[in-house]
């Protein structure tokens, strides 16, 4: 459905009156600083403001003025969506929720003083700090992502990859390098292989048609993992049946180095060159977390999933949500949103002197994952799971019966994908 | 081509009366903050406070019985759809708590809650026992049937579905109307 102009105007009128009522910071407010305005940060900031009301003062620290959603950004590659469709400005959060935005980069954390240092030399004091910074990429020898895009943080990289695909020869070769798990969006790389095969197949006329070898485009998937990491049945079938003459999938192909100018990748199973080379490097929590000690020497930040508070000593009031934390739940925007609500609730309970580890609350801790993957230009698959707190291990555990995937792909799934994403985006950013 | 919908959300505040009303629908021993947290996990697909956009079912204002029965039906048999899998992920008590929360969210206001946690936590003395809750379910079912009949009758052939009309209406109330504790009942007269 669409929203009428009439509706939007009425909502704007309502929010304008809210803004006029004012949300001045007072000394008694619990000061929460949120680093990163993506799916985790957007959700936690807005739910803190909504649930906490006048009890909290929320400040977002993000060097940008908007978040560009990775969710649905695959459809930018085939021109079904534009990046502007997926761009969510922070500007309205002040008037709608009273959330302040410091357009700065966070540099370091003083855990004892409870102060976050910013890139302009200033700092901001917090009672609670929520880090939702997403990921950084692990260095790959020779890789220059301005030449060899990753397209794995939506924005200019998505556009660069889009333009390179647009400009490549009809019967050209596209190389996709997939990092070892865990990486963000487990089905994402395989979805990308399908979408690129669809784009190139349509353009060359090779989709489902046997053409001479020189006239058939190639999509070479080099997966560092031993097998397809999500929806294996769906993607295996798509690769072998739908795109059998275009896609070739190679497991255990670990990336060693890249020649970014010659567009050649060296892997554990050999050397490959292409007209467009898309290297998604391995992931880790951003440098801010590693440098501060919050990753405890590992790649990700260990947390208690009851509160998402860091379990590293010396950081009272510091929480980590989304891709950067180490709980083992899938790394995705939907999951970051899910975790953010548990974190927001925990912070508010702390601020109000309530316990978080009560039997009642522990029995109610759930997160969930749902996602759709376009397999063709108008068909999609889905994957879903529910996680529940396990008191024995102190971790979130998959509820096995809840885990499931679509049987193949369909047009109705494709339509439903927009309903899912519109609700997720609205719950996170609007 | 389908588009991503940019929909601003309003931020209306909850009166003290609504806090009591929300708390009253929870079970006698429920921590209302816990119920709210559980229900918030539906919002990724069903919208903030159960006010969904698009063709996904909204949950706000559904009766406890409706929500419980729907989840029970979806958990029955071999799962084939996303929600049939999701329904298998929650305990009976978790579903009851979610349903209690959504039943108390007004259909015409997606953002009624800024209730401080702990306020009204087992302290308001307005708990309902199961019989009373079921009786309320029946009352709400009757109300919803009536609402649908009226919507069907009013349909002037503009091809808007009942759901679309509900969505259009949900932002159009004044703040004063939203503050009414017995909001649902008032709808009968207002519409």
XYZ file of C-alpha atoms in Angstrom:
621
model
C 0.000 0.000 0.000
C 1.011 3.614 -0.296
C 0.607 6.437 2.160
C -1.452 9.324 0.967
C -0.197 12.875 1.051
C -3.033 13.624 3.450
C -1.700 11.112 5.953
C 1.848 12.326 5.780
C 0.781 15.915 6.321
C -1.197 14.974 9.395
C 1.732 13.087 10.838
C 4.018 16.033 10.214
C 1.541 18.284 12.024
C 1.510 15.929 15.011
C 5.300 15.709 15.187
C 5.634 19.482 14.870
C 3.471 19.965 17.933
C 5.582 17.407 19.804
C 8.735 19.293 18.933
C 7.213 22.501 20.214
C 6.610 20.890 23.584
C 10.368 20.717 24.013
C 12.656 18.045 25.442
C 15.309 19.961 27.327
C 18.100 17.957 28.969
C 17.999 18.105 32.743
C 20.478 17.051 35.389
C 18.320 14.137 36.499
C 18.196 12.545 33.043
C 20.144 9.387 32.284
C 22.571 10.348 29.521
C 22.833 7.737 26.777
C 25.308 8.157 23.941
C 24.774 5.940 20.889
C 27.623 5.428 18.419
C 26.395 4.619 14.907
C 22.999 5.393 13.352
C 22.417 2.110 11.527
C 19.951 -0.674 12.306
C 21.197 -1.218 15.863
C 21.909 2.425 16.711
C 18.760 3.786 15.084
C 16.581 1.306 16.924
C 18.213 1.704 20.316
C 18.196 5.518 20.157
C 14.576 5.719 19.123
C 13.293 3.044 21.495
C 15.193 4.655 24.385
C 13.558 7.970 23.562
C 10.112 6.439 23.140
C 10.227 4.161 26.164
C 12.310 6.408 28.365
C 10.520 9.679 27.725
C 11.845 12.483 29.888
C 13.981 10.097 31.960
C 16.681 9.835 29.287
C 18.688 12.189 27.113
C 19.837 10.414 23.958
C 22.729 11.627 21.810
C 23.687 9.974 18.533
C 27.326 10.137 17.438
C 27.706 9.428 13.732
C 29.976 11.180 11.218
C 27.271 11.075 8.539
C 23.974 12.923 8.268
C 21.998 9.809 7.232
C 22.176 6.052 7.199
C 22.118 4.144 3.913
C 20.499 0.755 4.403
C 22.369 -2.365 3.333
C 19.036 -4.166 3.589
C 17.499 -4.140 0.087
C 20.618 -2.557 -1.441
C 21.032 -5.562 -3.742
C 18.191 -4.080 -5.757
C 20.254 -0.970 -6.453
C 22.524 -3.119 -8.619
C 19.703 -3.974 -11.042
C 18.105 -0.504 -10.864
C 14.969 -1.706 -9.072
C 15.748 0.775 -6.271
C 17.972 3.814 -5.974
C 20.254 4.638 -3.069
C 17.990 7.585 -2.222
C 15.190 5.080 -1.550
C 17.432 3.559 1.118
C 18.797 6.766 2.673
C 17.404 7.726 6.075
C 18.422 11.159 7.402
C 19.014 11.678 11.116
C 17.720 15.258 10.961
C 14.131 14.425 11.880
C 15.071 12.481 15.020
C 15.542 15.673 17.030
C 12.051 16.986 16.365
C 10.341 13.607 16.531
C 12.191 12.014 19.447
C 14.396 14.676 21.003
C 17.559 12.808 19.931
C 20.614 15.046 19.553
C 23.067 14.276 16.760
C 26.780 15.006 16.985
C 28.112 14.674 13.461
C 31.494 13.468 14.624
C 33.581 10.327 14.572
C 34.153 8.598 17.907
C 37.862 8.253 18.562
C 38.339 6.572 21.918
C 36.570 5.517 25.101
C 37.645 6.352 28.629
C 35.827 3.603 30.463
C 36.687 4.829 33.945
C 35.721 8.455 33.308
C 32.710 7.370 31.206
C 33.672 9.755 28.421
C 33.767 9.309 24.658
C 36.408 11.323 22.763
C 35.429 12.753 19.377
C 37.463 13.653 16.300
C 37.205 17.421 16.831
C 39.045 17.209 20.136
C 35.868 17.412 22.168
C 34.251 14.662 24.192
C 30.879 13.641 25.478
C 30.084 12.241 28.918
C 27.706 9.334 29.286
C 25.909 7.317 31.902
C 25.357 4.578 29.315
C 27.190 4.172 26.020
C 25.793 1.992 23.244
C 28.220 1.028 20.511
C 26.569 -0.026 17.278
C 29.400 0.705 14.885
C 28.939 -2.100 12.355
C 32.080 -3.662 10.942
C 35.581 -2.978 9.685
C 37.267 -4.982 6.976
C 40.393 -6.998 7.638
C 43.251 -5.917 5.361
C 43.887 -7.960 2.217
C 47.312 -7.566 0.568
C 46.995 -5.430 -2.579
C 43.317 -4.646 -2.162
C 42.176 -1.135 -3.084
C 38.425 -0.958 -2.570
C 38.185 2.164 -4.730
C 39.124 -0.062 -7.675
C 37.838 -3.407 -6.428
C 34.590 -2.594 -4.595
C 33.210 -4.577 -1.700
C 29.724 -3.079 -1.923
C 29.185 -4.412 1.596
C 28.616 -1.090 3.352
C 25.801 0.581 1.433
C 26.466 3.979 -0.117
C 29.201 5.040 -2.559
C 30.523 1.457 -2.672
C 27.130 0.200 -3.850
C 27.108 2.844 -6.577
C 30.658 1.972 -7.641
C 29.789 -1.706 -7.956
C 26.590 -0.823 -9.826
C 28.520 1.328 -12.301
C 31.216 -1.293 -12.868
C 28.590 -3.947 -13.609
C 26.769 -1.544 -15.929
C 29.956 -0.851 -17.864
C 31.318 -4.395 -18.143
C 31.164 -6.342 -21.453
C 27.974 -8.351 -22.105
C 29.888 -11.613 -22.060
C 32.337 -10.467 -19.375
C 33.486 -12.216 -16.215
C 32.380 -11.166 -12.726
C 34.370 -12.451 -9.748
C 32.858 -12.527 -6.263
C 35.066 -13.297 -3.264
C 33.177 -14.301 -0.091
C 34.943 -14.077 3.289
C 34.954 -16.645 6.048
C 31.999 -16.592 8.423
C 30.944 -14.775 10.456
C 30.218 -11.930 8.063
C 27.159 -9.673 7.890
C 24.075 -11.014 6.106
C 24.788 -14.752 5.688
C 22.693 -15.202 2.490
C 23.836 -11.847 1.077
C 26.822 -12.902 -1.052
C 24.861 -15.723 -2.709
C 21.969 -13.359 -3.364
C 24.446 -11.016 -5.022
C 25.764 -13.795 -7.254
C 22.184 -14.509 -8.366
C 21.354 -10.866 -9.030
C 24.524 -10.267 -11.040
C 23.929 -13.474 -13.023
C 20.406 -12.273 -13.730
C 21.616 -8.824 -14.861
C 24.345 -10.232 -17.110
C 22.190 -13.093 -18.359
C 19.409 -10.759 -19.471
C 21.798 -8.301 -21.051
C 23.632 -10.955 -23.072
C 20.564 -13.031 -23.887
C 22.212 -16.020 -22.198
C 19.639 -16.496 -19.454
C 18.531 -20.117 -19.750
C 19.877 -20.266 -23.304
C 22.974 -22.026 -24.579
C 25.128 -19.570 -26.432
C 28.620 -19.962 -27.803
C 31.180 -19.842 -24.978
C 32.491 -16.442 -26.061
C 29.004 -14.949 -25.807
C 28.090 -16.228 -22.335
C 28.878 -14.094 -19.274
C 30.506 -15.727 -16.254
C 29.942 -15.235 -12.550
C 32.703 -16.967 -10.595
C 31.943 -17.349 -6.884
C 35.023 -17.872 -4.706
C 33.826 -18.823 -1.235
C 36.353 -19.003 1.612
C 33.878 -21.236 3.461
C 33.564 -24.986 2.934
C 29.971 -24.624 1.746
C 27.161 -22.144 1.083
C 26.467 -20.468 4.431
C 22.707 -19.891 4.224
C 19.751 -21.295 2.255
C 22.097 -23.875 0.764
C 19.360 -25.778 -1.033
C 17.903 -22.644 -2.630
C 21.190 -21.165 -3.759
C 22.629 -24.484 -4.940
C 19.597 -24.961 -7.124
C 19.670 -21.375 -8.398
C 23.357 -21.708 -9.285
C 22.988 -25.072 -11.019
C 19.582 -24.711 -12.673
C 18.592 -21.075 -13.109
C 22.095 -19.813 -13.798
C 23.793 -23.112 -14.679
C 25.518 -21.721 -17.749
C 26.646 -18.534 -15.985
C 27.565 -19.234 -12.328
C 30.408 -21.438 -11.190
C 30.717 -21.924 -7.428
C 33.990 -22.827 -5.704
C 34.133 -23.711 -1.986
C 37.250 -23.398 0.183
C 38.594 -20.617 -2.012
C 40.337 -18.464 0.539
C 41.521 -15.075 -0.660
C 45.288 -14.520 -0.382
C 45.938 -11.299 -2.284
C 44.568 -8.981 -4.953
C 46.114 -7.141 -7.877
C 43.655 -4.252 -7.881
C 44.851 -2.719 -11.154
C 45.007 -5.941 -13.161
C 41.803 -7.189 -11.462
C 43.309 -10.529 -10.460
C 42.676 -12.415 -7.213
C 44.999 -15.050 -5.809
C 43.199 -17.687 -3.767
C 43.966 -20.982 -2.096
C 42.567 -22.767 -5.164
C 44.294 -20.661 -7.804
C 44.324 -17.359 -9.631
C 41.256 -15.737 -11.226
C 40.836 -12.577 -13.280
C 37.688 -10.736 -14.241
C 36.221 -7.641 -15.868
C 34.665 -6.771 -12.531
C 36.097 -8.115 -9.292
C 33.989 -7.813 -6.142
C 36.007 -8.641 -3.046
C 34.164 -8.741 0.275
C 37.014 -8.841 2.794
C 36.784 -10.610 6.150
C 35.044 -8.692 8.925
C 35.864 -7.628 12.472
C 34.533 -5.141 15.002
C 35.658 -1.574 14.175
C 38.991 -0.205 15.356
C 37.371 1.907 18.093
C 36.412 -1.304 19.888
C 39.673 -3.125 19.223
C 41.813 -0.163 20.330
C 39.821 0.380 23.505
C 40.150 -3.269 24.523
C 36.460 -4.040 24.159
C 37.182 -6.972 21.832
C 39.424 -8.522 24.487
C 42.012 -9.379 21.850
C 39.494 -11.087 19.557
C 37.639 -9.954 16.444
C 34.331 -9.169 18.169
C 33.196 -7.611 21.440
C 32.014 -10.099 24.098
C 28.743 -9.090 25.784
C 26.068 -10.381 28.125
C 22.984 -10.896 25.918
C 20.712 -10.038 28.851
C 21.792 -6.403 28.608
C 24.356 -6.295 25.766
C 26.747 -4.822 28.352
C 30.401 -5.484 27.642
C 31.821 -8.316 29.731
C 35.307 -6.792 29.549
C 36.369 -5.283 32.882
C 36.727 -1.529 33.110
C 33.780 -0.467 30.970
C 30.780 0.104 33.230
C 27.726 1.242 31.307
C 29.165 0.275 27.900
C 26.947 -1.859 25.637
C 27.671 -3.319 22.185
C 24.926 -4.358 19.774
C 24.645 -5.495 16.169
C 27.413 -6.822 13.959
C 30.282 -5.823 16.283
C 29.292 -7.995 19.248
C 30.344 -11.588 19.765
C 27.141 -13.362 20.835
C 27.103 -15.653 17.783
C 23.663 -14.585 16.585
C 23.549 -13.908 12.821
C 24.941 -10.541 11.814
C 22.136 -8.646 10.097
C 20.168 -5.416 10.253
C 17.068 -7.252 11.408
C 19.020 -8.885 14.239
C 20.647 -5.593 15.240
C 17.167 -4.075 15.549
C 16.083 -7.039 17.647
C 19.076 -6.811 20.006
C 18.704 -3.030 20.306
C 15.332 -3.405 22.033
C 16.763 -5.707 24.708
C 19.606 -3.242 25.211
C 17.277 -0.222 25.415
C 15.077 -2.002 27.937
C 18.101 -2.988 30.027
C 19.495 0.553 30.089
C 16.159 1.986 31.184
C 15.824 -0.622 33.921
C 19.355 0.164 35.116
C 18.532 3.854 35.144
C 15.443 3.192 37.227
C 17.144 0.839 39.650
C 15.390 -2.296 38.387
C 17.118 -5.653 37.979
C 17.686 -7.088 34.499
C 18.544 -10.657 35.463
C 15.138 -11.492 36.935
C 13.724 -14.933 36.135
C 10.720 -13.293 34.514
C 12.782 -11.130 32.180
C 15.250 -13.902 31.336
C 12.332 -16.104 30.289
C 11.188 -13.364 27.950
C 14.461 -12.659 26.145
C 14.025 -13.458 22.486
C 15.501 -12.163 19.271
C 14.526 -13.101 15.773
C 15.793 -13.025 12.263
C 13.852 -12.837 9.042
C 15.140 -11.898 5.641
C 14.287 -12.126 1.991
C 16.760 -12.579 -0.857
C 15.937 -11.670 -4.433
C 16.957 -14.614 -6.632
C 15.815 -13.064 -9.918
C 14.527 -9.604 -10.872
C 11.059 -10.488 -9.582
C 11.363 -13.576 -7.364
C 12.735 -14.023 -3.857
C 13.432 -16.593 -1.145
C 13.347 -16.205 2.639
C 15.051 -17.416 5.799
C 13.909 -17.093 9.410
C 14.816 -18.084 12.985
C 14.014 -17.294 16.620
C 16.641 -17.189 19.372
C 15.879 -17.599 23.053
C 17.969 -16.971 26.155
C 19.422 -20.173 27.568
C 19.956 -19.873 31.302
C 22.420 -22.777 31.337
C 24.909 -21.260 28.922
C 23.991 -17.621 29.474
C 23.762 -17.239 25.703
C 21.089 -16.788 23.074
C 20.300 -20.176 21.531
C 18.514 -20.988 18.291
C 15.060 -22.517 18.771
C 15.491 -25.340 16.243
C 11.808 -25.665 15.267
C 11.663 -21.988 14.393
C 14.492 -22.199 11.875
C 13.325 -22.443 8.306
C 13.758 -21.349 4.725
C 11.442 -21.032 1.751
C 11.199 -23.889 -0.667
C 12.826 -22.186 -3.612
C 11.782 -18.731 -4.737
C 8.585 -17.059 -5.885
C 7.003 -13.840 -7.078
C 4.808 -13.641 -3.990
C 7.927 -13.801 -1.808
C 9.302 -10.905 -3.832
C 6.196 -8.815 -3.115
C 6.276 -9.751 0.569
C 9.926 -8.711 0.716
C 8.814 -5.082 0.368
C 6.285 -5.420 3.171
C 8.973 -6.895 5.418
C 11.598 -4.290 4.560
C 9.204 -1.341 4.815
C 8.205 -2.399 8.303
C 11.795 -3.067 9.369
C 12.993 0.262 7.966
C 10.105 2.163 9.554
C 10.681 0.485 12.936
C 14.367 1.379 12.739
C 14.672 4.775 11.108
C 11.368 6.683 10.908
C 7.981 -0.915 -9.275
C 7.522 -1.136 -5.511
C 9.217 1.546 -3.501
C 10.614 1.839 -0.038
C 8.121 3.861 1.932
C 9.457 6.739 3.966
C 6.853 7.199 6.632
C 7.396 9.682 9.426
C 6.118 8.496 12.750
C 4.356 10.675 15.234
C 5.240 10.889 18.876
C 2.149 11.195 20.938
C 2.342 10.762 24.667
C 0.454 8.431 26.905
C -1.810 9.618 29.617
C -1.691 8.126 33.079
C -5.016 6.495 32.333
C -3.607 4.557 29.411
C -0.757 3.258 31.533
C -3.271 1.815 33.955
C -5.299 0.404 31.089
C -2.219 -1.289 29.601
C -1.233 -2.709 32.943
C -4.711 -3.960 33.657
C -4.640 -6.234 30.631
C -1.456 -7.966 31.661
C -1.569 -11.030 33.876
C -1.766 -10.527 37.611
C 1.941 -11.083 38.169
C 3.284 -9.658 34.915
C 6.006 -7.059 34.817
C 4.538 -4.796 32.098
C 8.009 -3.832 30.917
C 8.754 -7.475 30.187
C 5.563 -7.807 28.146
C 6.459 -4.678 26.221
C 9.949 -5.988 25.497
C 8.570 -9.279 24.180
C 5.993 -7.516 22.006
C 8.633 -5.176 20.600
C 10.254 -8.194 18.942
C 7.279 -8.384 16.563
C 7.810 -4.824 15.315
C 10.542 -5.679 12.815
C 7.790 -7.095 10.572
C 4.538 -5.927 12.176
C 5.441 -2.285 12.792
C 6.064 -0.226 15.897
C 3.510 -1.233 18.526
C 1.876 -3.532 15.981
C 0.982 -0.804 13.510
C 2.152 -2.479 10.322
C 2.547 -0.874 6.925
C 1.735 -2.748 3.720
C 0.027 -6.128 3.606
C 1.508 -7.536 6.811
C -1.068 -7.982 9.570
C -1.251 -5.230 12.138
C -1.381 -6.483 15.724
C -2.463 -3.370 17.620
C -5.856 -3.700 19.213
C -6.299 -7.375 18.334
C -7.955 -9.195 21.176
C -5.904 -11.483 23.362
C -7.919 -14.425 22.150
C -7.423 -13.585 18.458
C -3.678 -13.268 18.809
C -3.335 -16.391 20.936
C -5.479 -18.453 18.580
C -3.679 -17.225 15.474
C -0.287 -18.078 16.942
C -1.567 -21.470 18.044
C -2.923 -22.226 14.568
C 0.301 -21.177 12.910
C 2.332 -23.386 15.223
C 0.164 -26.360 14.286
C 1.354 -28.703 11.527
C 4.351 -28.573 9.238
C 5.649 -25.019 8.903
C 5.678 -23.597 5.404
C 5.562 -19.831 5.898
C 7.762 -17.444 7.874
C 5.207 -16.923 10.631
C 4.568 -20.647 10.904
C 8.250 -21.028 11.755
C 8.259 -17.967 14.000
C 5.231 -19.254 15.897
C 7.259 -22.310 16.886
C 9.869 -20.075 18.487
C 7.798 -18.793 21.416
C 6.471 -20.379 24.572
C 2.784 -20.232 25.481
C 3.558 -17.728 28.207
C 5.548 -15.529 25.830
C 2.643 -15.488 23.371
C 0.207 -14.651 26.163
C 2.353 -11.703 27.206
C 2.701 -10.386 23.651
C -1.043 -10.709 23.133
C -1.787 -8.884 26.391
C 0.414 -6.029 25.283
C -0.974 -5.676 21.755
C -4.583 -5.958 22.914
C -4.040 -2.771 24.894
C -2.443 -0.725 22.107
C -4.982 1.529 20.413
C -5.569 0.919 16.737
C -5.586 4.617 16.049
C -2.350 5.550 17.775
C 0.910 3.747 17.006
C 2.832 5.529 19.729
C 0.940 5.587 22.988
C 3.665 4.350 25.273
C 6.181 6.308 27.240
C 5.281 4.481 30.419
C 8.149 4.457 32.893
C 9.152 0.917 33.663
C 8.032 -0.178 37.052
C 5.164 2.275 37.247
C 1.987 0.344 37.576
C 4.041 -2.815 37.977
C 1.648 -4.968 39.984
C 0.673 -1.829 41.800
C -2.491 -0.606 40.216
C -4.896 -3.173 41.617
C -6.811 -3.488 38.369
C -5.812 -7.012 37.421
C -8.294 -9.161 35.626
C -8.667 -12.861 36.163
C -8.889 -15.205 33.181
C -12.689 -15.192 33.041
C -12.770 -11.449 32.993
C -10.098 -11.380 30.313
C -12.064 -13.813 28.160
C -15.164 -11.762 28.665
C -13.256 -8.744 27.469
C -12.046 -10.766 24.467
C -15.640 -11.503 23.545
C -16.564 -7.870 23.921
C -13.662 -6.857 21.696
C -14.504 -9.500 19.112
C -18.025 -8.152 18.923
C -16.671 -4.648 18.629
C -14.336 -5.617 15.783
C -17.082 -7.445 13.931
C -19.254 -4.396 14.253
C -16.451 -2.185 13.079
C -15.901 -4.351 10.011
C -19.599 -4.432 9.166
C -19.707 -0.672 9.380
C -16.619 -0.379 7.176
C -18.129 -2.714 4.592
C -21.363 -0.742 4.634
C -19.530 2.539 4.219
C -17.432 1.271 1.347
C -18.161 3.685 -1.448
C -16.496 1.639 -4.118
C -13.210 3.515 -4.067
C -11.451 0.138 -3.901
C -9.843 0.906 -0.560
C -9.732 -2.156 1.605
C -10.801 -2.013 5.235
C -7.168 -2.312 6.210
C -6.186 0.654 4.073
C -8.929 2.753 5.572
C -7.790 1.779 9.055
C -4.273 2.794 8.164
C -5.427 6.138 6.874
C -7.467 6.750 9.971
C -4.848 5.759 12.440
C -2.921 9.007 12.212
C -5.870 11.272 11.894
C -7.065 11.514 15.484
C -6.424 14.486 17.639
C -4.209 14.084 20.663
C -7.130 14.602 23.025
C -8.971 11.646 21.562
C -5.920 9.463 21.904
C -5.681 10.234 25.564
C -8.975 8.573 26.310
C -8.499 5.542 28.459
C -11.445 3.654 27.016
C -10.486 4.574 23.522
C -11.904 1.453 21.888
C -15.378 2.033 23.137
C -15.252 5.669 22.124
C -14.573 4.693 18.542
C -18.134 3.516 18.204
C -19.465 6.979 18.695
C -16.741 8.848 16.916
C -16.779 7.010 13.622
